[in-house]
Amino acid sequence: MSVDVRINREEVKKITGRIKDVIKPLSIFAKKKANDIQKQFDSNSDPDGNKWAPLSPVTIARKKQNKDKILTEYTPLRKSIRVNVLQEGLQLTAGVPYAKYHQQGTSKMPQRVILKITDSDKVRIGRLIRQFAAGK
């Protein structure tokens, strides 16, 4: 499962007037975003800071460890998260097949968004691109 974010280079050029390569500022953002996603698992919250739906009593009873952590009985999902920089933008990826069920929710499981570019992320990306274009 992945979430792709594409950068419109013509729009970026209009904003900055000078920038040709957005790889460096996107790489800086990607590291920060990867850390932010790991913090979501610690705080049991989505990218916007909203708490994930609590675990059902059945799920809590079934879990062998990390009973108080949502999406973290073991760690494959958490360890599979990647924020990749592409020539044309970013790709947020969860590398386990069941991630899509958490991201989208099902008829038996509430949605718990993991991967998302938030409005504040867009502001951070824009700020990094402007700083990079200004030579900072």
Short mmCIF file of N, CA and C in Angstrom, two decimals:
data_model
loop_
_atom_site.label_atom_id
_atom_site.label_comp_id
_atom_site.label_asym_id
_atom_site.label_seq_id
_atom_site.Cartn_x
_atom_site.Cartn_y
_atom_site.Cartn_z
N MET A 1 0.84 -1.17 0.00
CA MET A 1 0.00 0.00 0.00
C MET A 1 0.88 1.22 0.00
N SER A 2 0.54 2.22 -0.80
CA SER A 2 1.33 3.43 -0.81
C SER A 2 0.45 4.65 -1.06
N VAL A 3 0.98 5.78 -0.66
CA VAL A 3 0.36 7.07 -0.92
C VAL A 3 1.41 7.87 -1.68
N ASP A 4 1.09 8.30 -2.89
CA ASP A 4 2.03 9.07 -3.69
C ASP A 4 1.66 10.54 -3.64
N VAL A 5 2.68 11.37 -3.58
CA VAL A 5 2.50 12.82 -3.60
C VAL A 5 3.35 13.34 -4.74
N ARG A 6 2.74 13.93 -5.72
CA ARG A 6 3.45 14.43 -6.90
C ARG A 6 3.63 15.94 -6.78
N ILE A 7 4.79 16.37 -7.21
CA ILE A 7 5.12 17.79 -7.21
C ILE A 7 4.95 18.31 -8.63
N ASN A 8 4.21 19.40 -8.79
CA ASN A 8 4.07 20.03 -10.08
C ASN A 8 5.23 20.99 -10.24
N ARG A 9 6.22 20.60 -11.06
CA ARG A 9 7.44 21.39 -11.19
C ARG A 9 7.18 22.80 -11.70
N GLU A 10 6.20 22.97 -12.56
CA GLU A 10 5.89 24.30 -13.07
C GLU A 10 5.37 25.20 -11.94
N GLU A 11 4.55 24.63 -11.07
CA GLU A 11 4.06 25.39 -9.92
C GLU A 11 5.21 25.75 -8.98
N VAL A 12 6.12 24.79 -8.77
CA VAL A 12 7.28 25.06 -7.91
C VAL A 12 8.11 26.19 -8.50
N LYS A 13 8.32 26.17 -9.81
CA LYS A 13 9.12 27.23 -10.46
C LYS A 13 8.45 28.58 -10.29
N LYS A 14 7.11 28.61 -10.38
CA LYS A 14 6.41 29.87 -10.18
C LYS A 14 6.62 30.41 -8.77
N ILE A 15 6.59 29.49 -7.80
CA ILE A 15 6.73 29.89 -6.40
C ILE A 15 8.13 30.40 -6.11
N THR A 16 9.13 29.67 -6.57
CA THR A 16 10.51 29.99 -6.20
C THR A 16 11.23 30.82 -7.26
N GLY A 17 10.85 30.66 -8.53
CA GLY A 17 11.50 31.41 -9.58
C GLY A 17 12.85 30.85 -10.00
N ARG A 18 13.52 30.05 -9.16
CA ARG A 18 14.87 29.61 -9.47
C ARG A 18 15.07 28.10 -9.34
N ILE A 19 14.22 27.43 -8.65
CA ILE A 19 14.50 26.04 -8.29
C ILE A 19 14.34 25.11 -9.49
N LYS A 20 15.27 24.18 -9.63
CA LYS A 20 15.19 23.17 -10.69
C LYS A 20 15.14 21.77 -10.11
N ASP A 21 15.72 21.59 -8.96
CA ASP A 21 15.82 20.25 -8.38
C ASP A 21 15.21 20.27 -6.98
N VAL A 22 14.15 19.50 -6.79
CA VAL A 22 13.48 19.47 -5.49
C VAL A 22 13.88 18.24 -4.67
N ILE A 23 14.83 17.46 -5.17
CA ILE A 23 15.23 16.23 -4.48
C ILE A 23 15.78 16.53 -3.08
N LYS A 24 16.66 17.51 -2.96
CA LYS A 24 17.27 17.78 -1.65
C LYS A 24 16.24 18.20 -0.60
N PRO A 25 15.39 19.19 -0.87
CA PRO A 25 14.40 19.54 0.17
C PRO A 25 13.41 18.41 0.43
N LEU A 26 13.06 17.63 -0.59
CA LEU A 26 12.16 16.51 -0.36
C LEU A 26 12.84 15.44 0.49
N SER A 27 14.14 15.25 0.32
CA SER A 27 14.88 14.28 1.14
C SER A 27 14.88 14.69 2.61
N ILE A 28 15.06 15.96 2.85
CA ILE A 28 15.02 16.47 4.23
C ILE A 28 13.63 16.23 4.82
N PHE A 29 12.60 16.57 4.04
CA PHE A 29 11.23 16.35 4.52
C PHE A 29 10.96 14.86 4.76
N ALA A 30 11.43 14.01 3.86
CA ALA A 30 11.16 12.56 3.96
C ALA A 30 11.69 12.00 5.28
N LYS A 31 12.86 12.42 5.70
CA LYS A 31 13.41 11.95 6.99
C LYS A 31 12.52 12.39 8.15
N LYS A 32 12.08 13.64 8.10
CA LYS A 32 11.22 14.15 9.17
C LYS A 32 9.87 13.43 9.17
N LYS A 33 9.33 13.19 7.99
CA LYS A 33 8.02 12.52 7.90
C LYS A 33 8.12 11.08 8.39
N ALA A 34 9.20 10.39 8.06
CA ALA A 34 9.39 9.02 8.54
C ALA A 34 9.42 9.00 10.07
N ASN A 35 10.09 9.96 10.68
CA ASN A 35 10.11 10.06 12.14
C ASN A 35 8.72 10.37 12.70
N ASP A 36 7.99 11.25 12.03
CA ASP A 36 6.64 11.59 12.46
C ASP A 36 5.74 10.36 12.46
N ILE A 37 5.86 9.54 11.42
CA ILE A 37 5.02 8.34 11.33
C ILE A 37 5.35 7.38 12.46
N GLN A 38 6.62 7.23 12.80
CA GLN A 38 6.98 6.37 13.93
C GLN A 38 6.39 6.90 15.23
N LYS A 39 6.35 8.21 15.39
CA LYS A 39 5.75 8.81 16.58
C LYS A 39 4.25 8.54 16.65
N GLN A 40 3.60 8.42 15.48
CA GLN A 40 2.17 8.09 15.46
C GLN A 40 1.92 6.74 16.14
N PHE A 41 2.79 5.78 15.89
CA PHE A 41 2.63 4.47 16.51
C PHE A 41 2.79 4.59 18.03
N ASP A 42 3.70 5.46 18.48
CA ASP A 42 3.90 5.65 19.93
C ASP A 42 2.70 6.32 20.58
N SER A 43 2.07 7.23 19.85
CA SER A 43 0.95 8.00 20.42
C SER A 43 -0.41 7.45 20.03
N ASN A 44 -0.44 6.35 19.25
CA ASN A 44 -1.71 5.76 18.79
C ASN A 44 -2.59 6.79 18.10
N SER A 45 -1.99 7.55 17.17
CA SER A 45 -2.75 8.62 16.52
C SER A 45 -2.46 8.69 15.03
N ASP A 46 -3.37 9.36 14.32
CA ASP A 46 -3.22 9.51 12.88
C ASP A 46 -2.30 10.70 12.56
N PRO A 47 -2.00 10.93 11.29
CA PRO A 47 -1.10 12.04 10.93
C PRO A 47 -1.59 13.42 11.36
N ASP A 48 -2.89 13.58 11.54
CA ASP A 48 -3.43 14.86 11.99
C ASP A 48 -3.46 14.99 13.51
N GLY A 49 -3.02 13.95 14.22
CA GLY A 49 -2.98 13.98 15.68
C GLY A 49 -4.23 13.45 16.35
N ASN A 50 -5.19 12.97 15.59
CA ASN A 50 -6.41 12.39 16.16
C ASN A 50 -6.12 10.97 16.62
N LYS A 51 -6.63 10.61 17.78
CA LYS A 51 -6.41 9.26 18.31
C LYS A 51 -7.08 8.23 17.42
N TRP A 52 -6.36 7.12 17.20
CA TRP A 52 -6.96 6.00 16.48
C TRP A 52 -8.09 5.43 17.32
N ALA A 53 -9.06 4.79 16.66
CA ALA A 53 -10.15 4.13 17.36
C ALA A 53 -9.56 3.10 18.33
N PRO A 54 -10.11 2.99 19.52
CA PRO A 54 -9.57 2.03 20.48
C PRO A 54 -9.74 0.59 20.00
N LEU A 55 -8.92 -0.29 20.55
CA LEU A 55 -9.02 -1.70 20.24
C LEU A 55 -10.29 -2.28 20.85
N SER A 56 -10.86 -3.26 20.19
CA SER A 56 -12.04 -3.92 20.74
C SER A 56 -11.59 -4.84 21.88
N PRO A 57 -12.49 -5.16 22.81
CA PRO A 57 -12.14 -6.09 23.89
C PRO A 57 -11.68 -7.45 23.35
N VAL A 58 -12.25 -7.89 22.23
CA VAL A 58 -11.85 -9.16 21.62
C VAL A 58 -10.39 -9.09 21.16
N THR A 59 -10.02 -7.99 20.54
CA THR A 59 -8.64 -7.82 20.07
C THR A 59 -7.68 -7.77 21.25
N ILE A 60 -8.03 -7.03 22.27
CA ILE A 60 -7.17 -6.94 23.46
C ILE A 60 -6.97 -8.31 24.08
N ALA A 61 -8.02 -9.10 24.18
CA ALA A 61 -7.92 -10.44 24.77
C ALA A 61 -7.05 -11.36 23.91
N ARG A 62 -7.10 -11.18 22.60
CA ARG A 62 -6.33 -12.03 21.69
C ARG A 62 -4.84 -11.70 21.68
N LYS A 63 -4.50 -10.43 21.89
CA LYS A 63 -3.10 -10.00 21.78
C LYS A 63 -2.25 -10.65 22.87
N LYS A 64 -1.06 -11.07 22.47
CA LYS A 64 -0.13 -11.69 23.41
C LYS A 64 0.81 -10.66 24.03
N GLN A 65 1.05 -9.58 23.32
CA GLN A 65 1.92 -8.52 23.83
C GLN A 65 1.45 -7.16 23.32
N ASN A 66 1.99 -6.11 23.90
CA ASN A 66 1.61 -4.74 23.52
C ASN A 66 0.10 -4.53 23.51
N LYS A 67 -0.56 -5.02 24.53
CA LYS A 67 -2.03 -4.93 24.59
C LYS A 67 -2.54 -3.50 24.60
N ASP A 68 -1.71 -2.56 25.03
CA ASP A 68 -2.13 -1.16 25.08
C ASP A 68 -1.80 -0.39 23.81
N LYS A 69 -1.11 -1.03 22.86
CA LYS A 69 -0.70 -0.36 21.63
C LYS A 69 -1.58 -0.78 20.45
N ILE A 70 -2.02 0.20 19.70
CA ILE A 70 -2.83 -0.05 18.52
C ILE A 70 -1.89 -0.21 17.32
N LEU A 71 -2.16 -1.17 16.47
CA LEU A 71 -1.36 -1.48 15.28
C LEU A 71 0.06 -1.93 15.62
N THR A 72 0.26 -2.39 16.85
CA THR A 72 1.60 -2.80 17.25
C THR A 72 1.56 -4.01 18.17
N GLU A 73 0.99 -5.10 17.73
CA GLU A 73 1.15 -6.31 18.53
C GLU A 73 2.59 -6.78 18.39
N TYR A 74 3.00 -6.89 17.16
CA TYR A 74 4.40 -7.14 16.83
C TYR A 74 4.84 -5.92 16.04
N THR A 75 5.89 -5.95 15.28
CA THR A 75 6.32 -4.71 14.63
C THR A 75 6.44 -4.75 13.11
N PRO A 76 5.97 -5.76 12.38
CA PRO A 76 6.17 -5.74 10.93
C PRO A 76 5.58 -4.51 10.24
N LEU A 77 4.37 -4.12 10.60
CA LEU A 77 3.76 -2.94 9.97
C LEU A 77 4.62 -1.71 10.23
N ARG A 78 4.94 -1.48 11.45
CA ARG A 78 5.72 -0.30 11.83
C ARG A 78 7.08 -0.28 11.13
N LYS A 79 7.73 -1.42 11.08
CA LYS A 79 9.05 -1.51 10.44
C LYS A 79 8.97 -1.40 8.92
N SER A 80 7.80 -1.64 8.35
CA SER A 80 7.68 -1.63 6.89
C SER A 80 7.45 -0.23 6.31
N ILE A 81 7.27 0.77 7.15
CA ILE A 81 6.95 2.12 6.68
C ILE A 81 8.18 2.74 6.03
N ARG A 82 7.97 3.29 4.83
CA ARG A 82 9.05 3.97 4.11
C ARG A 82 8.50 5.27 3.52
N VAL A 83 9.36 6.28 3.51
CA VAL A 83 9.05 7.53 2.82
C VAL A 83 10.15 7.69 1.77
N ASN A 84 9.78 7.46 0.53
CA ASN A 84 10.75 7.47 -0.57
C ASN A 84 10.64 8.77 -1.36
N VAL A 85 11.80 9.28 -1.75
CA VAL A 85 11.84 10.47 -2.60
C VAL A 85 11.95 9.99 -4.04
N LEU A 86 11.05 10.46 -4.86
CA LEU A 86 11.04 10.16 -6.28
C LEU A 86 11.40 11.42 -7.06
N GLN A 87 11.73 11.27 -8.29
CA GLN A 87 12.07 12.44 -9.12
C GLN A 87 10.93 13.44 -9.16
N GLU A 88 9.70 12.94 -9.11
CA GLU A 88 8.54 13.81 -9.23
C GLU A 88 7.77 14.01 -7.93
N GLY A 89 8.30 13.56 -6.80
CA GLY A 89 7.60 13.76 -5.53
C GLY A 89 7.99 12.76 -4.47
N LEU A 90 7.03 12.38 -3.66
CA LEU A 90 7.25 11.47 -2.54
C LEU A 90 6.34 10.27 -2.65
N GLN A 91 6.76 9.18 -2.03
CA GLN A 91 5.91 7.99 -1.93
C GLN A 91 6.00 7.49 -0.50
N LEU A 92 4.85 7.45 0.17
CA LEU A 92 4.75 6.89 1.52
C LEU A 92 4.26 5.47 1.36
N THR A 93 4.98 4.51 1.93
CA THR A 93 4.67 3.10 1.71
C THR A 93 4.63 2.34 3.01
N ALA A 94 3.65 1.45 3.11
CA ALA A 94 3.60 0.43 4.17
C ALA A 94 3.77 -0.90 3.44
N GLY A 95 4.81 -1.63 3.77
CA GLY A 95 5.19 -2.80 2.99
C GLY A 95 4.57 -4.12 3.40
N VAL A 96 3.54 -4.10 4.21
CA VAL A 96 2.86 -5.35 4.55
C VAL A 96 1.48 -5.33 3.91
N PRO A 97 1.02 -6.48 3.42
CA PRO A 97 -0.24 -6.50 2.67
C PRO A 97 -1.47 -6.07 3.47
N TYR A 98 -1.47 -6.25 4.77
CA TYR A 98 -2.65 -5.91 5.57
C TYR A 98 -2.74 -4.43 5.93
N ALA A 99 -1.74 -3.65 5.59
CA ALA A 99 -1.74 -2.22 5.92
C ALA A 99 -2.95 -1.50 5.33
N LYS A 100 -3.36 -1.91 4.13
CA LYS A 100 -4.48 -1.23 3.48
C LYS A 100 -5.77 -1.36 4.28
N TYR A 101 -5.93 -2.45 5.01
CA TYR A 101 -7.15 -2.63 5.80
C TYR A 101 -7.18 -1.65 6.97
N HIS A 102 -6.03 -1.38 7.55
CA HIS A 102 -5.96 -0.38 8.63
C HIS A 102 -6.15 1.02 8.05
N GLN A 103 -5.47 1.30 6.94
CA GLN A 103 -5.52 2.63 6.32
C GLN A 103 -6.94 2.99 5.88
N GLN A 104 -7.65 2.02 5.31
CA GLN A 104 -8.98 2.30 4.76
C GLN A 104 -10.12 1.87 5.68
N GLY A 105 -9.85 0.95 6.60
CA GLY A 105 -10.91 0.39 7.43
C GLY A 105 -11.68 -0.67 6.67
N THR A 106 -12.42 -1.48 7.39
CA THR A 106 -13.26 -2.52 6.78
C THR A 106 -14.60 -2.51 7.50
N SER A 107 -15.49 -3.41 7.11
CA SER A 107 -16.79 -3.48 7.78
C SER A 107 -16.64 -3.96 9.22
N LYS A 108 -15.51 -4.61 9.54
CA LYS A 108 -15.31 -5.13 10.89
C LYS A 108 -14.16 -4.45 11.63
N MET A 109 -13.52 -3.50 10.98
CA MET A 109 -12.37 -2.86 11.60
C MET A 109 -12.41 -1.36 11.29
N PRO A 110 -12.24 -0.51 12.32
CA PRO A 110 -12.27 0.93 12.06
C PRO A 110 -11.04 1.39 11.27
N GLN A 111 -11.23 2.45 10.55
CA GLN A 111 -10.12 3.05 9.82
C GLN A 111 -9.13 3.65 10.80
N ARG A 112 -7.86 3.38 10.56
CA ARG A 112 -6.78 3.99 11.35
C ARG A 112 -5.72 4.45 10.35
N VAL A 113 -5.83 5.71 9.97
CA VAL A 113 -4.95 6.25 8.93
C VAL A 113 -3.52 6.31 9.45
N ILE A 114 -2.61 5.78 8.64
CA ILE A 114 -1.18 5.79 8.96
C ILE A 114 -0.45 6.75 8.04
N LEU A 115 -0.73 6.63 6.73
CA LEU A 115 0.00 7.38 5.71
C LEU A 115 -0.87 8.49 5.15
N LYS A 116 -0.38 9.72 5.29
CA LYS A 116 -1.11 10.87 4.75
C LYS A 116 -0.18 12.07 4.76
N ILE A 117 -0.27 12.88 3.73
CA ILE A 117 0.40 14.17 3.73
C ILE A 117 -0.63 15.18 4.23
N THR A 118 -0.35 15.76 5.37
CA THR A 118 -1.28 16.70 6.00
C THR A 118 -1.08 18.11 5.46
N ASP A 119 -1.99 18.99 5.82
CA ASP A 119 -1.83 20.40 5.43
C ASP A 119 -0.54 20.97 6.02
N SER A 120 -0.22 20.61 7.25
CA SER A 120 1.02 21.13 7.84
C SER A 120 2.25 20.54 7.15
N ASP A 121 2.15 19.31 6.64
CA ASP A 121 3.24 18.74 5.85
C ASP A 121 3.46 19.56 4.58
N LYS A 122 2.36 19.94 3.93
CA LYS A 122 2.47 20.74 2.71
C LYS A 122 3.15 22.07 2.99
N VAL A 123 2.84 22.66 4.13
CA VAL A 123 3.49 23.91 4.52
C VAL A 123 4.98 23.68 4.73
N ARG A 124 5.33 22.57 5.43
CA ARG A 124 6.74 22.25 5.67
C ARG A 124 7.49 22.01 4.36
N ILE A 125 6.88 21.29 3.43
CA ILE A 125 7.51 21.04 2.14
C ILE A 125 7.75 22.36 1.41
N GLY A 126 6.74 23.19 1.38
CA GLY A 126 6.88 24.50 0.72
C GLY A 126 7.97 25.34 1.34
N ARG A 127 8.04 25.34 2.67
CA ARG A 127 9.07 26.10 3.37
C ARG A 127 10.46 25.58 3.02
N LEU A 128 10.63 24.25 3.01
CA LEU A 128 11.93 23.67 2.66
C LEU A 128 12.34 23.99 1.23
N ILE A 129 11.38 23.94 0.32
CA ILE A 129 11.68 24.25 -1.08
C ILE A 129 12.08 25.72 -1.21
N ARG A 130 11.36 26.61 -0.55
CA ARG A 130 11.70 28.04 -0.59
C ARG A 130 13.08 28.29 0.02
N GLN A 131 13.38 27.64 1.15
CA GLN A 131 14.69 27.81 1.77
C GLN A 131 15.80 27.31 0.85
N PHE A 132 15.58 26.17 0.23
CA PHE A 132 16.54 25.60 -0.69
C PHE A 132 16.76 26.54 -1.88
N ALA A 133 15.69 27.09 -2.41
CA ALA A 133 15.78 28.01 -3.56
C ALA A 133 16.52 29.28 -3.18
N ALA A 134 16.37 29.69 -1.93
CA ALA A 134 17.04 30.92 -1.47
C ALA A 134 18.49 30.67 -1.07
N GLY A 135 18.91 29.42 -1.14
CA GLY A 135 20.30 29.10 -0.81
C GLY A 135 20.56 28.94 0.67
N LYS A 136 19.54 28.69 1.45
CA LYS A 136 19.71 28.53 2.92
C LYS A 136 19.89 27.10 3.29
#
